Short mmCIF file of N, CA and C in Angstrom, two decimals:
data_model
loop_
_atom_site.label_atom_id
_atom_site.label_comp_id
_atom_site.label_asym_id
_atom_site.label_seq_id
_atom_site.Cartn_x
_atom_site.Cartn_y
_atom_site.Cartn_z
N MET A 1 113.34 130.33 60.71
CA MET A 1 113.47 131.72 61.00
C MET A 1 113.59 132.53 59.71
N PRO A 2 113.13 133.71 59.73
CA PRO A 2 113.20 134.53 58.48
C PRO A 2 114.63 134.79 58.08
N GLN A 3 114.84 134.87 56.79
CA GLN A 3 116.19 135.07 56.23
C GLN A 3 116.78 136.34 56.72
N ASP A 4 115.94 137.37 57.00
CA ASP A 4 116.47 138.66 57.47
C ASP A 4 117.22 138.49 58.78
N PHE A 5 116.74 137.59 59.63
CA PHE A 5 117.43 137.35 60.92
C PHE A 5 118.87 136.90 60.69
N TRP A 6 119.00 135.91 59.77
CA TRP A 6 120.36 135.36 59.51
C TRP A 6 121.25 136.40 58.84
N LEU A 7 120.67 137.23 57.95
CA LEU A 7 121.45 138.32 57.33
C LEU A 7 121.90 139.31 58.37
N GLN A 8 121.03 139.63 59.35
CA GLN A 8 121.42 140.55 60.40
C GLN A 8 122.58 140.00 61.23
N LEU A 9 122.61 138.73 61.45
CA LEU A 9 123.75 138.14 62.14
C LEU A 9 125.05 138.29 61.36
N GLU A 10 124.95 138.10 60.07
CA GLU A 10 126.12 138.22 59.18
C GLU A 10 126.66 139.64 59.20
N LEU A 11 125.76 140.62 59.43
CA LEU A 11 126.15 142.04 59.33
C LEU A 11 126.66 142.60 60.67
N LEU A 12 126.70 141.81 61.70
CA LEU A 12 127.28 142.27 62.93
C LEU A 12 128.74 142.66 62.71
N PRO A 13 129.17 143.79 63.26
CA PRO A 13 130.53 144.24 62.95
C PRO A 13 131.63 143.24 63.26
N TRP A 14 131.55 142.54 64.37
CA TRP A 14 132.60 141.58 64.69
C TRP A 14 132.59 140.38 63.72
N VAL A 15 131.38 140.03 63.20
CA VAL A 15 131.28 138.94 62.23
C VAL A 15 131.84 139.38 60.92
N GLN A 16 131.62 140.64 60.53
CA GLN A 16 132.20 141.18 59.29
C GLN A 16 133.72 141.18 59.35
N THR A 17 134.22 141.59 60.52
CA THR A 17 135.68 141.58 60.70
C THR A 17 136.22 140.16 60.60
N LEU A 18 135.56 139.21 61.25
CA LEU A 18 136.02 137.82 61.16
C LEU A 18 136.03 137.33 59.71
N ALA A 19 134.96 137.66 58.99
CA ALA A 19 134.87 137.14 57.62
C ALA A 19 135.84 137.71 56.66
N ALA A 20 136.27 138.96 56.93
CA ALA A 20 137.10 139.67 55.93
C ALA A 20 138.55 139.79 56.29
N THR A 21 138.98 139.09 57.38
CA THR A 21 140.38 139.22 57.82
C THR A 21 141.03 137.85 57.97
N ILE A 22 142.22 137.89 58.45
CA ILE A 22 142.98 136.64 58.70
C ILE A 22 142.28 135.81 59.75
N TRP A 23 141.38 136.36 60.49
CA TRP A 23 140.68 135.62 61.54
C TRP A 23 139.82 134.48 60.95
N PHE A 24 139.30 134.64 59.75
CA PHE A 24 138.52 133.55 59.15
C PHE A 24 139.35 132.26 58.97
N PRO A 25 140.49 132.33 58.27
CA PRO A 25 141.29 131.11 58.13
C PRO A 25 141.84 130.60 59.48
N VAL A 26 142.09 131.52 60.43
CA VAL A 26 142.52 131.08 61.74
C VAL A 26 141.41 130.27 62.40
N MET A 27 140.17 130.84 62.40
CA MET A 27 139.03 130.11 62.97
C MET A 27 138.81 128.78 62.29
N ASN A 28 138.90 128.79 60.96
CA ASN A 28 138.73 127.58 60.19
C ASN A 28 139.75 126.51 60.58
N SER A 29 140.99 126.95 60.69
CA SER A 29 142.04 126.00 61.08
C SER A 29 141.81 125.47 62.50
N LEU A 30 141.46 126.34 63.42
CA LEU A 30 141.18 125.89 64.81
C LEU A 30 139.95 124.93 64.83
N HIS A 31 138.98 125.17 63.97
CA HIS A 31 137.82 124.28 63.85
C HIS A 31 138.27 122.92 63.41
N VAL A 32 139.07 122.85 62.36
CA VAL A 32 139.57 121.56 61.84
C VAL A 32 140.40 120.84 62.86
N LEU A 33 141.30 121.60 63.52
CA LEU A 33 142.17 120.96 64.55
C LEU A 33 141.34 120.42 65.72
N SER A 34 140.34 121.18 66.12
CA SER A 34 139.46 120.68 67.20
C SER A 34 138.76 119.43 66.84
N ILE A 35 138.24 119.41 65.62
CA ILE A 35 137.53 118.23 65.11
C ILE A 35 138.46 117.05 65.03
N CYS A 36 139.67 117.28 64.54
CA CYS A 36 140.64 116.18 64.44
C CYS A 36 140.96 115.57 65.78
N VAL A 37 141.19 116.40 66.83
CA VAL A 37 141.50 115.92 68.15
C VAL A 37 140.29 115.15 68.69
N MET A 38 139.10 115.77 68.57
CA MET A 38 137.90 115.15 69.09
C MET A 38 137.65 113.83 68.45
N LEU A 39 137.65 113.76 67.10
CA LEU A 39 137.37 112.52 66.44
C LEU A 39 138.45 111.46 66.60
N GLY A 40 139.70 111.90 66.72
CA GLY A 40 140.76 110.95 66.98
C GLY A 40 140.60 110.27 68.35
N MET A 41 140.30 111.06 69.35
CA MET A 41 140.07 110.50 70.68
C MET A 41 138.77 109.67 70.73
N LEU A 42 137.75 110.14 70.08
CA LEU A 42 136.48 109.43 70.02
C LEU A 42 136.65 108.12 69.29
N LEU A 43 137.41 108.12 68.23
CA LEU A 43 137.71 106.87 67.52
C LEU A 43 138.36 105.86 68.43
N MET A 44 139.33 106.31 69.21
CA MET A 44 140.00 105.36 70.11
C MET A 44 139.03 104.85 71.18
N ALA A 45 138.19 105.74 71.72
CA ALA A 45 137.21 105.32 72.71
C ALA A 45 136.27 104.31 72.15
N ASP A 46 135.71 104.59 70.96
CA ASP A 46 134.76 103.68 70.34
C ASP A 46 135.43 102.34 69.98
N LEU A 47 136.62 102.40 69.46
CA LEU A 47 137.32 101.15 69.15
C LEU A 47 137.60 100.31 70.38
N ARG A 48 137.90 100.99 71.51
CA ARG A 48 138.10 100.27 72.76
C ARG A 48 136.79 99.62 73.20
N LEU A 49 135.68 100.37 73.09
CA LEU A 49 134.40 99.79 73.43
C LEU A 49 134.03 98.58 72.59
N LEU A 50 134.52 98.61 71.36
CA LEU A 50 134.28 97.48 70.45
C LEU A 50 135.29 96.34 70.67
N GLY A 51 136.33 96.56 71.51
CA GLY A 51 137.31 95.56 71.75
C GLY A 51 138.35 95.41 70.64
N ILE A 52 138.45 96.44 69.80
CA ILE A 52 139.36 96.39 68.65
C ILE A 52 140.73 97.01 68.96
N ALA A 53 140.73 98.07 69.76
CA ALA A 53 141.98 98.76 70.09
C ALA A 53 142.12 98.91 71.60
N LEU A 54 143.32 99.05 72.04
CA LEU A 54 143.64 99.29 73.48
C LEU A 54 143.02 98.20 74.37
N SER A 55 142.88 97.03 73.81
CA SER A 55 142.18 95.95 74.53
C SER A 55 142.94 95.44 75.78
N GLU A 56 144.18 95.84 75.93
CA GLU A 56 144.90 95.47 77.13
C GLU A 56 144.63 96.41 78.33
N SER A 57 143.89 97.48 78.00
CA SER A 57 143.58 98.48 79.07
C SER A 57 142.09 98.39 79.45
N PRO A 58 141.79 98.59 80.75
CA PRO A 58 140.35 98.56 81.12
C PRO A 58 139.59 99.69 80.43
N VAL A 59 138.36 99.42 80.01
CA VAL A 59 137.53 100.40 79.36
C VAL A 59 137.40 101.66 80.15
N SER A 60 137.17 101.50 81.49
CA SER A 60 136.97 102.67 82.33
C SER A 60 138.20 103.56 82.37
N SER A 61 139.39 102.97 82.34
CA SER A 61 140.64 103.72 82.33
C SER A 61 140.82 104.48 81.02
N VAL A 62 140.53 103.81 79.92
CA VAL A 62 140.63 104.46 78.60
C VAL A 62 139.68 105.63 78.48
N LEU A 63 138.42 105.40 78.89
CA LEU A 63 137.43 106.48 78.81
C LEU A 63 137.76 107.62 79.74
N ARG A 64 138.24 107.33 80.93
CA ARG A 64 138.60 108.37 81.87
C ARG A 64 139.75 109.25 81.29
N SER A 65 140.63 108.64 80.55
CA SER A 65 141.76 109.37 79.92
C SER A 65 141.32 110.18 78.73
N LEU A 66 140.39 109.64 77.93
CA LEU A 66 140.06 110.27 76.66
C LEU A 66 138.88 111.29 76.80
N LEU A 67 137.94 111.06 77.65
CA LEU A 67 136.78 111.92 77.70
C LEU A 67 137.07 113.40 77.98
N PRO A 68 138.01 113.77 78.82
CA PRO A 68 138.30 115.20 78.96
C PRO A 68 138.81 115.83 77.67
N TRP A 69 139.66 115.11 76.94
CA TRP A 69 140.15 115.61 75.67
C TRP A 69 139.01 115.78 74.66
N ILE A 70 138.12 114.78 74.63
CA ILE A 70 136.99 114.80 73.69
C ILE A 70 136.11 116.03 74.05
N MET A 71 135.86 116.26 75.29
CA MET A 71 134.96 117.35 75.70
C MET A 71 135.56 118.72 75.37
N VAL A 72 136.87 118.94 75.66
CA VAL A 72 137.51 120.17 75.38
C VAL A 72 137.57 120.42 73.85
N ALA A 73 137.91 119.38 73.11
CA ALA A 73 137.98 119.55 71.65
C ALA A 73 136.60 119.80 71.08
N PHE A 74 135.60 119.15 71.61
CA PHE A 74 134.19 119.41 71.15
C PHE A 74 133.80 120.86 71.41
N LEU A 75 134.13 121.37 72.60
CA LEU A 75 133.81 122.72 72.91
C LEU A 75 134.52 123.68 71.98
N GLY A 76 135.80 123.40 71.65
CA GLY A 76 136.52 124.20 70.70
C GLY A 76 135.90 124.17 69.30
N ALA A 77 135.47 122.98 68.92
CA ALA A 77 134.82 122.83 67.59
C ALA A 77 133.51 123.62 67.54
N VAL A 78 132.73 123.56 68.64
CA VAL A 78 131.45 124.27 68.66
C VAL A 78 131.70 125.78 68.58
N MET A 79 132.60 126.26 69.42
CA MET A 79 132.83 127.73 69.41
C MET A 79 133.34 128.24 68.08
N THR A 80 134.31 127.55 67.49
CA THR A 80 134.80 127.99 66.17
C THR A 80 133.78 127.74 65.10
N GLY A 81 132.99 126.66 65.24
CA GLY A 81 131.96 126.38 64.22
C GLY A 81 130.89 127.43 64.22
N VAL A 82 130.48 127.92 65.41
CA VAL A 82 129.48 128.99 65.47
C VAL A 82 130.01 130.22 64.81
N ALA A 83 131.26 130.56 65.10
CA ALA A 83 131.88 131.73 64.50
C ALA A 83 131.90 131.64 62.99
N LEU A 84 132.30 130.48 62.47
CA LEU A 84 132.30 130.26 61.01
C LEU A 84 130.93 130.34 60.40
N PHE A 85 129.97 129.73 61.10
CA PHE A 85 128.58 129.75 60.64
C PHE A 85 128.07 131.18 60.48
N LEU A 86 128.35 132.01 61.46
CA LEU A 86 127.82 133.37 61.45
C LEU A 86 128.30 134.18 60.24
N THR A 87 129.46 133.86 59.71
CA THR A 87 130.00 134.66 58.58
C THR A 87 129.14 134.42 57.30
N ARG A 88 128.43 133.33 57.25
CA ARG A 88 127.56 133.04 56.08
C ARG A 88 126.28 132.37 56.52
N ALA A 89 125.67 132.89 57.61
CA ALA A 89 124.52 132.25 58.23
C ALA A 89 123.33 132.07 57.25
N ALA A 90 123.04 133.11 56.50
CA ALA A 90 121.88 133.06 55.62
C ALA A 90 122.02 132.00 54.54
N THR A 91 123.25 131.77 54.13
CA THR A 91 123.53 130.72 53.10
C THR A 91 123.53 129.34 53.75
N HIS A 92 124.16 129.25 54.90
CA HIS A 92 124.29 127.96 55.55
C HIS A 92 122.93 127.34 55.93
N VAL A 93 122.02 128.16 56.42
CA VAL A 93 120.75 127.59 56.90
C VAL A 93 119.94 126.95 55.76
N THR A 94 120.19 127.34 54.54
CA THR A 94 119.46 126.76 53.38
C THR A 94 120.28 125.69 52.68
N ASN A 95 121.49 125.44 53.15
CA ASN A 95 122.41 124.49 52.52
C ASN A 95 122.09 123.05 53.01
N PRO A 96 121.73 122.15 52.10
CA PRO A 96 121.36 120.78 52.52
C PRO A 96 122.50 120.09 53.29
N ALA A 97 123.73 120.30 52.91
CA ALA A 97 124.84 119.69 53.59
C ALA A 97 124.93 120.21 55.05
N PHE A 98 124.72 121.48 55.25
CA PHE A 98 124.71 122.03 56.60
C PHE A 98 123.54 121.46 57.40
N GLN A 99 122.36 121.35 56.78
CA GLN A 99 121.23 120.80 57.45
C GLN A 99 121.45 119.34 57.87
N TRP A 100 122.09 118.57 56.99
CA TRP A 100 122.43 117.20 57.32
C TRP A 100 123.41 117.15 58.49
N LYS A 101 124.39 118.06 58.43
CA LYS A 101 125.41 118.10 59.50
C LYS A 101 124.75 118.36 60.86
N MET A 102 123.83 119.33 60.88
CA MET A 102 123.15 119.67 62.14
C MET A 102 122.27 118.51 62.60
N ALA A 103 121.57 117.84 61.69
CA ALA A 103 120.71 116.73 62.06
C ALA A 103 121.55 115.58 62.62
N LEU A 104 122.65 115.28 61.95
CA LEU A 104 123.54 114.21 62.42
C LEU A 104 124.19 114.55 63.74
N LEU A 105 124.48 115.82 63.91
CA LEU A 105 125.11 116.29 65.21
C LEU A 105 124.13 116.09 66.30
N VAL A 106 122.86 116.44 66.10
CA VAL A 106 121.86 116.20 67.13
C VAL A 106 121.73 114.73 67.44
N LEU A 107 121.71 113.87 66.43
CA LEU A 107 121.60 112.40 66.68
C LEU A 107 122.82 111.88 67.41
N ALA A 108 123.98 112.41 67.05
CA ALA A 108 125.23 112.03 67.73
C ALA A 108 125.17 112.44 69.21
N GLY A 109 124.61 113.64 69.47
CA GLY A 109 124.45 114.10 70.82
C GLY A 109 123.52 113.20 71.62
N PHE A 110 122.44 112.77 70.99
CA PHE A 110 121.53 111.81 71.67
C PHE A 110 122.23 110.51 72.00
N ASN A 111 123.04 110.07 71.06
CA ASN A 111 123.80 108.80 71.25
C ASN A 111 124.72 108.95 72.46
N VAL A 112 125.42 110.07 72.53
CA VAL A 112 126.34 110.36 73.66
C VAL A 112 125.54 110.40 74.96
N MET A 113 124.39 111.06 74.95
CA MET A 113 123.56 111.21 76.14
C MET A 113 123.07 109.81 76.61
N ILE A 114 122.62 109.01 75.69
CA ILE A 114 122.14 107.67 76.03
C ILE A 114 123.30 106.81 76.58
N PHE A 115 124.44 106.97 75.96
CA PHE A 115 125.63 106.18 76.44
C PHE A 115 125.96 106.54 77.87
N HIS A 116 126.06 107.86 78.15
CA HIS A 116 126.47 108.26 79.48
C HIS A 116 125.39 108.06 80.56
N MET A 117 124.15 108.21 80.17
CA MET A 117 123.08 108.10 81.16
C MET A 117 122.59 106.63 81.37
N ARG A 118 122.59 105.85 80.30
CA ARG A 118 122.01 104.49 80.41
C ARG A 118 123.04 103.36 80.24
N LEU A 119 124.02 103.53 79.35
CA LEU A 119 124.88 102.43 79.04
C LEU A 119 126.18 102.36 79.86
N TYR A 120 126.75 103.51 80.14
CA TYR A 120 128.00 103.55 80.87
C TYR A 120 127.97 102.72 82.16
N PRO A 121 126.88 102.79 82.92
CA PRO A 121 126.84 101.96 84.16
C PRO A 121 126.98 100.46 83.87
N LEU A 122 126.66 100.01 82.65
CA LEU A 122 126.80 98.62 82.34
C LEU A 122 128.26 98.17 82.27
N LEU A 123 129.17 99.15 82.22
CA LEU A 123 130.59 98.77 82.19
C LEU A 123 131.17 98.42 83.56
N THR A 124 130.40 98.70 84.58
CA THR A 124 130.86 98.40 85.95
C THR A 124 131.10 96.90 86.04
N GLY A 125 132.30 96.56 86.44
CA GLY A 125 132.63 95.15 86.61
C GLY A 125 133.11 94.42 85.35
N VAL A 126 133.11 95.09 84.22
CA VAL A 126 133.65 94.46 82.97
C VAL A 126 135.15 94.43 83.10
N THR A 127 135.72 93.24 83.05
CA THR A 127 137.18 93.06 83.12
C THR A 127 137.83 93.37 81.80
N VAL A 128 139.14 93.46 81.81
CA VAL A 128 139.92 93.76 80.60
C VAL A 128 139.63 92.71 79.53
N SER A 129 139.53 91.45 79.90
CA SER A 129 139.36 90.40 78.93
C SER A 129 137.93 90.20 78.42
N GLU A 130 136.97 90.81 79.11
CA GLU A 130 135.54 90.66 78.72
C GLU A 130 135.21 91.64 77.63
N ARG A 131 134.25 91.25 76.78
CA ARG A 131 133.68 92.16 75.82
C ARG A 131 132.64 93.03 76.47
N ALA A 132 132.56 94.25 75.99
CA ALA A 132 131.53 95.11 76.49
C ALA A 132 130.17 94.57 76.08
N PRO A 133 129.10 94.85 76.83
CA PRO A 133 127.78 94.40 76.42
C PRO A 133 127.39 94.88 75.01
N LEU A 134 126.53 94.12 74.41
CA LEU A 134 126.10 94.39 73.01
C LEU A 134 125.57 95.81 72.86
N ALA A 135 124.78 96.30 73.77
CA ALA A 135 124.21 97.65 73.68
C ALA A 135 125.35 98.71 73.61
N ILE A 136 126.38 98.48 74.37
CA ILE A 136 127.53 99.43 74.37
C ILE A 136 128.26 99.36 73.03
N ARG A 137 128.49 98.14 72.57
CA ARG A 137 129.17 97.99 71.24
C ARG A 137 128.34 98.57 70.12
N ALA A 138 127.02 98.41 70.20
CA ALA A 138 126.12 99.01 69.21
C ALA A 138 126.21 100.54 69.25
N SER A 139 126.24 101.08 70.47
CA SER A 139 126.35 102.53 70.59
C SER A 139 127.66 103.04 70.01
N ALA A 140 128.77 102.26 70.16
CA ALA A 140 130.02 102.64 69.60
C ALA A 140 129.99 102.69 68.06
N VAL A 141 129.32 101.71 67.47
CA VAL A 141 129.20 101.64 66.02
C VAL A 141 128.34 102.83 65.54
N VAL A 142 127.24 103.07 66.21
CA VAL A 142 126.41 104.23 65.88
C VAL A 142 127.20 105.51 66.00
N SER A 143 128.02 105.63 67.05
CA SER A 143 128.87 106.82 67.24
C SER A 143 129.79 107.02 66.07
N LEU A 144 130.48 105.96 65.67
CA LEU A 144 131.39 106.04 64.54
C LEU A 144 130.69 106.48 63.26
N LEU A 145 129.52 105.90 63.04
CA LEU A 145 128.76 106.25 61.82
C LEU A 145 128.27 107.66 61.85
N LEU A 146 127.70 108.08 62.97
CA LEU A 146 127.17 109.44 63.06
C LEU A 146 128.24 110.50 62.99
N TRP A 147 129.35 110.31 63.68
CA TRP A 147 130.40 111.30 63.67
C TRP A 147 131.09 111.35 62.28
N SER A 148 131.15 110.20 61.61
CA SER A 148 131.67 110.22 60.25
C SER A 148 130.75 111.03 59.34
N GLY A 149 129.44 110.85 59.53
CA GLY A 149 128.45 111.64 58.75
C GLY A 149 128.54 113.11 59.06
N VAL A 150 128.71 113.48 60.33
CA VAL A 150 128.89 114.88 60.72
C VAL A 150 130.10 115.45 59.95
N MET A 151 131.20 114.71 59.99
CA MET A 151 132.43 115.19 59.35
C MET A 151 132.27 115.33 57.83
N LEU A 152 131.72 114.30 57.20
CA LEU A 152 131.57 114.33 55.77
C LEU A 152 130.57 115.44 55.29
N SER A 153 129.46 115.55 56.01
CA SER A 153 128.51 116.60 55.58
C SER A 153 129.09 117.95 55.86
N GLY A 154 129.87 118.10 56.91
CA GLY A 154 130.54 119.40 57.15
C GLY A 154 131.49 119.74 56.06
N ARG A 155 132.17 118.74 55.56
CA ARG A 155 133.14 118.99 54.47
C ARG A 155 132.42 119.38 53.18
N TRP A 156 131.22 118.89 53.01
CA TRP A 156 130.42 119.17 51.80
C TRP A 156 129.79 120.55 51.79
N ILE A 157 129.75 121.23 52.93
CA ILE A 157 129.04 122.51 53.04
C ILE A 157 129.48 123.51 51.95
N GLY A 158 130.77 123.57 51.73
CA GLY A 158 131.26 124.55 50.73
C GLY A 158 131.05 124.12 49.30
N HIS A 159 130.53 122.94 49.08
CA HIS A 159 130.41 122.42 47.71
C HIS A 159 128.95 122.09 47.33
N VAL A 160 128.02 122.19 48.27
CA VAL A 160 126.63 121.94 48.00
C VAL A 160 125.87 123.23 48.29
N PHE A 161 124.98 123.56 47.40
CA PHE A 161 124.23 124.84 47.55
C PHE A 161 122.75 124.53 47.55
N GLY A 162 122.02 125.27 48.40
CA GLY A 162 120.55 125.04 48.54
C GLY A 162 119.74 125.75 47.55
#
């Protein structure tokens, strides 16, 4: 998209207010907190799928408990992330770290979609003592790697310039 489009977004009055007031650090803090909750819960879910943590609990029970938290925290991270992005949209779209973050975020989304649409049904009948099928464990490892990449590249946005 043309750079003018991104600059126009930055010049929206409510975006200017957000960028120049206490609302920016508030949004930033809420973004970080949302990410921490989401990644903490996702870490526990993935470690359970790998059989490393919470192995005394059925996978379905662990996922049923954690997924609502993951979804709410993800929604919070997206909403605050969009607000933060808009304050420097023209700069962010050319920033390699931001581009990496978005690419990894899309890949992580595909991994989540594949897990829920194709792999989750494979957990039916898996007992507490059984290991999850290899495809599910592989998806958990991919999840951990992709979300770590999203987090790290997001952290680098303020330090890498396009």
